[in-house]
Amino acid sequence: MFSILSTALLRDTPTATQPCCESTSLITMFLVALSFAYFSKALSGSYMKSTITQLERRFDIPSYLIGVIDGSFEMGNLLVIAFVSYFGAKLHRPKIIAVGCVLMSIGTFIIALPHFIIGRYEFETSLRWVVNSTLNPSPCPLGSPADLTQHGKLPQVPATGCEGDSNLSMWIYVLLGNVLRGIGETPVQPLGISYIDDYASEENAALYVGCVQTISVVGPVFGYLLGSLCAKIYVDIGFVKMETITITPADARWVGAWWLGYLIAGVITLLSAIPFWFLPRSLPIPDPQGPEECTPEQTRFIKDPPLLKHKYPADENTTFIEMAKDFIPTLRTLLGHPVYLIYLCVTIIQLNSLIGMVTYKPKYIEQHFRQSASKANFLMGVINIPAVALGMFSGGLLMKRLKLNIMGAARFAFGTSLIGYILSLFFFAISCENAKVAGVTLSYNSMDRISYDTHSLFTTCNSDCFCSASDWDPVCGENGITYVSPCLAGCTSSSGSGKNTVFSNCSCVGVAGNFTASTGQCLHKDDCDRMFPYFLALSVITSFIISLGGTPGYMFLIRCIKPQLKSLALGFHALSTRTLAGIPAPIYFGAIIDTTCLKWGQKRCGGIGACRIYNTTAYRIAYLGLTLSLRTISFIICIPGFILLGRQLRKEERNAIHGALANGGTELEALRKEEFVISNSDQSQQTVDNSTARETRL
């Protein structure tokens, strides 16, 4: 339906002589198409972030490696963004955006590919090597910890099928697909925003950009909701009997149907490419109104006299060689702009903080407040992201209502960011206690102690059991303490199956004659349940306030440079932020988070897998401390930025006054010459009249 409507409206490329209403309808059509593209790319991007814990567990990789995968999207951008932004601005921008959407769709499908080429998910369990048995095996094999290897592992035969495993890890496909997504996303932002700013009327440009940016934040709402839905579904749904699965979505080993969301996101992204094939290369530029027709709002909106005429239509006849020759000088001119460089440094540091925080926020909610991945994604989608969307839209609306100039937009963005920073300090006070895990966060005699050591897992109550310290198969004792495995809990027998398995005769539990334990960790969320609502409320408030400055800050970027540098400035800004923020931030945030891990999982074929439990206090300090430290540095850099911006505006104002005086002097000289000619003419006429009068008297 949308493509048919687009074909009917856009059959011929409009010219400047066509009616203004047709130009308005075409820019509206482009706005709708670009909003849909922003929605689709934001949906798939946010879904990627919602699945980081699922990917960690499915491929048994640490957080820093997930950061590499997440940053690979920016690596794809890095490959082509400078050239797409510069050359694409002079070519057919809508069709280039369409090609990008198709590439994004293909990349999203590639991310889901490993699910269909690898075997079924085998989660870690202490009983995984027991085969050909119809009875429930004893969780406590006879032996002693002294029989273990130096790494605390059982000297048993590895799992079958490891000999045929490929040396190429399956997460490589996820990385390559994300790189292709990054390449495809490249033209959407710089070419789309510059197209709107070129062909929309000046008073509507900021509002249109605000609408597009708002849609780009609405996309993550559906992305996180999709992630929440898929996280509830078991990864191998339809291929395994769910009654045999002993873990729940709250378990650290649970993996949801992560692949399903990527298939859905890929289809949506593919559909978003269709409208751009029918949009024209250029649109009629709105005629500037004369001073007598301009409203006060139009004359005051984003004051910048030297850049008032910011429209820069595409050059239809420019050759590729000519564009290539102009690239280096143009880039040198752009980088010689001090205000632009300061803005670039500030946004790079701010985005390091923002990207690292957003990437691991669902994981922070899971680990710190002991919520399931499904619930964490759901809350991000329905509470946090809508606040961001409302803030960005409100920022664009306030910018138009307040009629902010460049300095006003910069101050507004700085003020909102500073208020959000001050409020974020209160996150340090919202905390939960560590989970009570015997031998990990506390000793077997219930004395608090956070220092994981394989030897601390063994004590007199499980000394008769031949247990492995590397397994993670937690059980909850009747005493409210979690044990790493039923063997380490000293359990000698079990009954039931699946999630209903009950372990008995657990010598380490020892609760008044009741020595049983059940599968899974003990919840103990009373303190977290009290603090979690405060965390959500503060998160919503800070997200809304910080996002208020998003649209004014972006419009400041567009208007602080010359119009012919606009597309390159946007592209180089995206290139720099992706290179210096989008790529490294998830990696070093993940590496720092890994240092707070207390118990690592074990891969099926040997080796360290994903982290099973974190030191929540250290996690909170590292995660929040790094986020706020980066923002502190950005505020310090803003100080010389405001000084340089003030000097630039005063210089431009003086130049404008001098220009006006020069023009006024020229006009005054012309007026004097005209008066002189008129005066001479009057004198000549008076002489003639006097002669005529004398002749008449004679």
XYZ file of C-alpha atoms in Angstrom, residues 342-358 413-418 420-421 546 573 577 580-581 585 588-589 626-638:
46
model
C 35.211 20.986 20.988
C 31.694 19.752 20.319
C 33.160 16.584 18.799
C 35.316 15.868 21.861
C 32.436 16.450 24.271
C 30.019 14.200 22.387
C 32.638 11.437 22.049
C 33.166 11.339 25.816
C 29.449 11.671 26.549
C 28.652 8.836 24.147
C 31.307 6.622 25.724
C 29.405 7.005 28.965
C 25.978 6.622 27.345
C 26.781 3.618 25.128
C 28.527 1.716 27.913
C 25.681 2.434 30.303
C 22.878 1.492 27.884
C 21.878 20.934 26.234
C 24.609 21.526 28.825
C 22.117 22.384 31.572
C 19.970 19.314 31.084
C 23.032 17.055 31.008
C 24.365 18.594 34.212
C 20.883 14.526 34.943
C 24.450 14.014 36.129
C 19.221 14.223 29.804
C 30.778 13.343 13.627
C 31.740 8.896 17.707
C 36.080 6.412 19.563
C 32.876 5.646 21.488
C 32.970 1.625 25.097
C 36.213 -1.784 28.132
C 32.925 -1.575 30.038
C 32.955 4.639 35.095
C 29.777 6.133 33.638
C 29.841 9.253 35.807
C 33.614 9.730 35.587
C 33.408 10.051 31.806
C 30.619 12.609 32.054
C 32.655 14.628 34.553
C 35.485 14.912 32.009
C 33.052 16.051 29.314
C 31.759 18.886 31.503
C 35.301 20.172 32.033
C 35.892 20.276 28.263
C 32.667 22.252 27.788
